[in-house]
Short mmCIF file of C-alpha atoms in Angstrom, two decimals:
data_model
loop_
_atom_site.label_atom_id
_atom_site.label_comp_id
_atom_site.label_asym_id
_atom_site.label_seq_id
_atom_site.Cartn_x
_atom_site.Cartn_y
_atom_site.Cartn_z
CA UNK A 1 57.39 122.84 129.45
CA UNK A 2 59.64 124.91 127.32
CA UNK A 3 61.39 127.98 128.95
CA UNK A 4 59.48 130.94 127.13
CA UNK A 5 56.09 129.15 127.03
CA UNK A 6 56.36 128.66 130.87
CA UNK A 7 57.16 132.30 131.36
CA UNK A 8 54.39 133.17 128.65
CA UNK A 9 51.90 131.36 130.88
CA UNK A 10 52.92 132.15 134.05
CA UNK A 11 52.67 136.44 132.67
CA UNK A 12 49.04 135.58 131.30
CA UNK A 13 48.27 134.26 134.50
CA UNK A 14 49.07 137.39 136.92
CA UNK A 15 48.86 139.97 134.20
CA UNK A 16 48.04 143.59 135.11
CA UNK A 17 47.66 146.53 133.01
CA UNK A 18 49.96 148.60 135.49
CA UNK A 19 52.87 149.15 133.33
CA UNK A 20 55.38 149.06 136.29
CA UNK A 21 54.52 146.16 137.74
CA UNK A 22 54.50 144.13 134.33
CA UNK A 23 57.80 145.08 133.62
CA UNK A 24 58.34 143.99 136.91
CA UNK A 25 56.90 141.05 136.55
CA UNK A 26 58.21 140.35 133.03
CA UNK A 27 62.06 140.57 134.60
CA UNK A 28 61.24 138.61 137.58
CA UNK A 29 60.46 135.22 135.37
CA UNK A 30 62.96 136.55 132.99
CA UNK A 31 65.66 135.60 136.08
CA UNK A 32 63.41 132.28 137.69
CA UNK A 33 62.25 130.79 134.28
CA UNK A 34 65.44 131.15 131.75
CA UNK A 35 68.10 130.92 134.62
CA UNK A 36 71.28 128.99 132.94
CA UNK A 37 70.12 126.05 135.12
CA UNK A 38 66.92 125.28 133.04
CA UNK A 39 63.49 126.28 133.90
CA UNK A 40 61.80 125.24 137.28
CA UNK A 41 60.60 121.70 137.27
CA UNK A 42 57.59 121.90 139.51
CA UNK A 43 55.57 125.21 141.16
CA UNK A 44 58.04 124.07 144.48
CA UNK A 45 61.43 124.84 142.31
CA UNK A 46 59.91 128.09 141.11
CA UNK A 47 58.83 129.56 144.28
CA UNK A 48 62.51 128.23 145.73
CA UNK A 49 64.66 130.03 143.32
CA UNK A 50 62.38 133.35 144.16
CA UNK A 51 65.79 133.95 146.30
CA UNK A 52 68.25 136.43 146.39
CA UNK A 53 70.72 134.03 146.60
CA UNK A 54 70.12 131.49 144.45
CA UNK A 55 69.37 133.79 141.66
CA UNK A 56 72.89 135.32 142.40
CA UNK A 57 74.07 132.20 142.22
CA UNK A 58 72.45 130.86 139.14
CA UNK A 59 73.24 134.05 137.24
CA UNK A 60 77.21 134.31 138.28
CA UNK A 61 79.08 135.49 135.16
CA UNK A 62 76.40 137.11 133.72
CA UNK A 63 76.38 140.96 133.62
CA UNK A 64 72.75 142.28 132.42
CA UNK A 65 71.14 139.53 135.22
CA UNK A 66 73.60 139.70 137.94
CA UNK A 67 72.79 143.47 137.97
CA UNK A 68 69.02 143.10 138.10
CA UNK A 69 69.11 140.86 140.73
CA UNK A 70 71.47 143.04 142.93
CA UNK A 71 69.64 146.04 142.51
CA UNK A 72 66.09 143.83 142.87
CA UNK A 73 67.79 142.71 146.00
CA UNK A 74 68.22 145.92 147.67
CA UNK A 75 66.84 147.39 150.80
CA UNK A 76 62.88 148.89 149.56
CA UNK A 77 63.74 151.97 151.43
CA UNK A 78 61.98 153.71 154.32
CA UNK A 79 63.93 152.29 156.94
CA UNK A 80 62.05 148.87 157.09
CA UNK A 81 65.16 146.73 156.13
CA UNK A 82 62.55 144.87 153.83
CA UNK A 83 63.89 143.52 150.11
CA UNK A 84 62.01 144.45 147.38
CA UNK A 85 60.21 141.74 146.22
CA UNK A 86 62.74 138.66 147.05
CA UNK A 87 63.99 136.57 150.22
CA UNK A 88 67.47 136.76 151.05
#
């Protein structure tokens, strides 16, 4: 499937009418789906490149990206150590 239908679908699928989290959710699949690598070839590739690593990997040399994934990388806050939304 195409790059931008995939991530079309995939938003339609967990869509919410919070405005946060669908921005949220829009630059998430922005960085899994149109990574320089090609989108994910199966629902296993997808959920493996939800990684701080790999996405700072696949994104290398790219400014606007390599940003969102550092800061989407960082520490949640409140002393937990947790990441915001990505392994690591």
């Amino acid at each position: 499937m195409p790059a931008g239908q995939l991530r079309a679908s995939l938003h339609k699928l967990a869509k919410t009418d919070h405005r946060f989290y669908d921005v949220l959710q829009r630059g998430l699949l922005h960085l899994v789906v149109d990574a320089p690598k090609g989108p994910p070839g199966s629902s296993v590739e997808f959920l493996e490149r939800l990684d701080g690593r790999w996405l700072s990997e696949a994104w290398a040399g790219h400014a606007v990206e390599s940003r969102q994934v550092r800061a989407l990388s960082k520490p949640s806050g409140g002393g937990s150590g947790r990441r915001r939304w990505m392994r690591t």
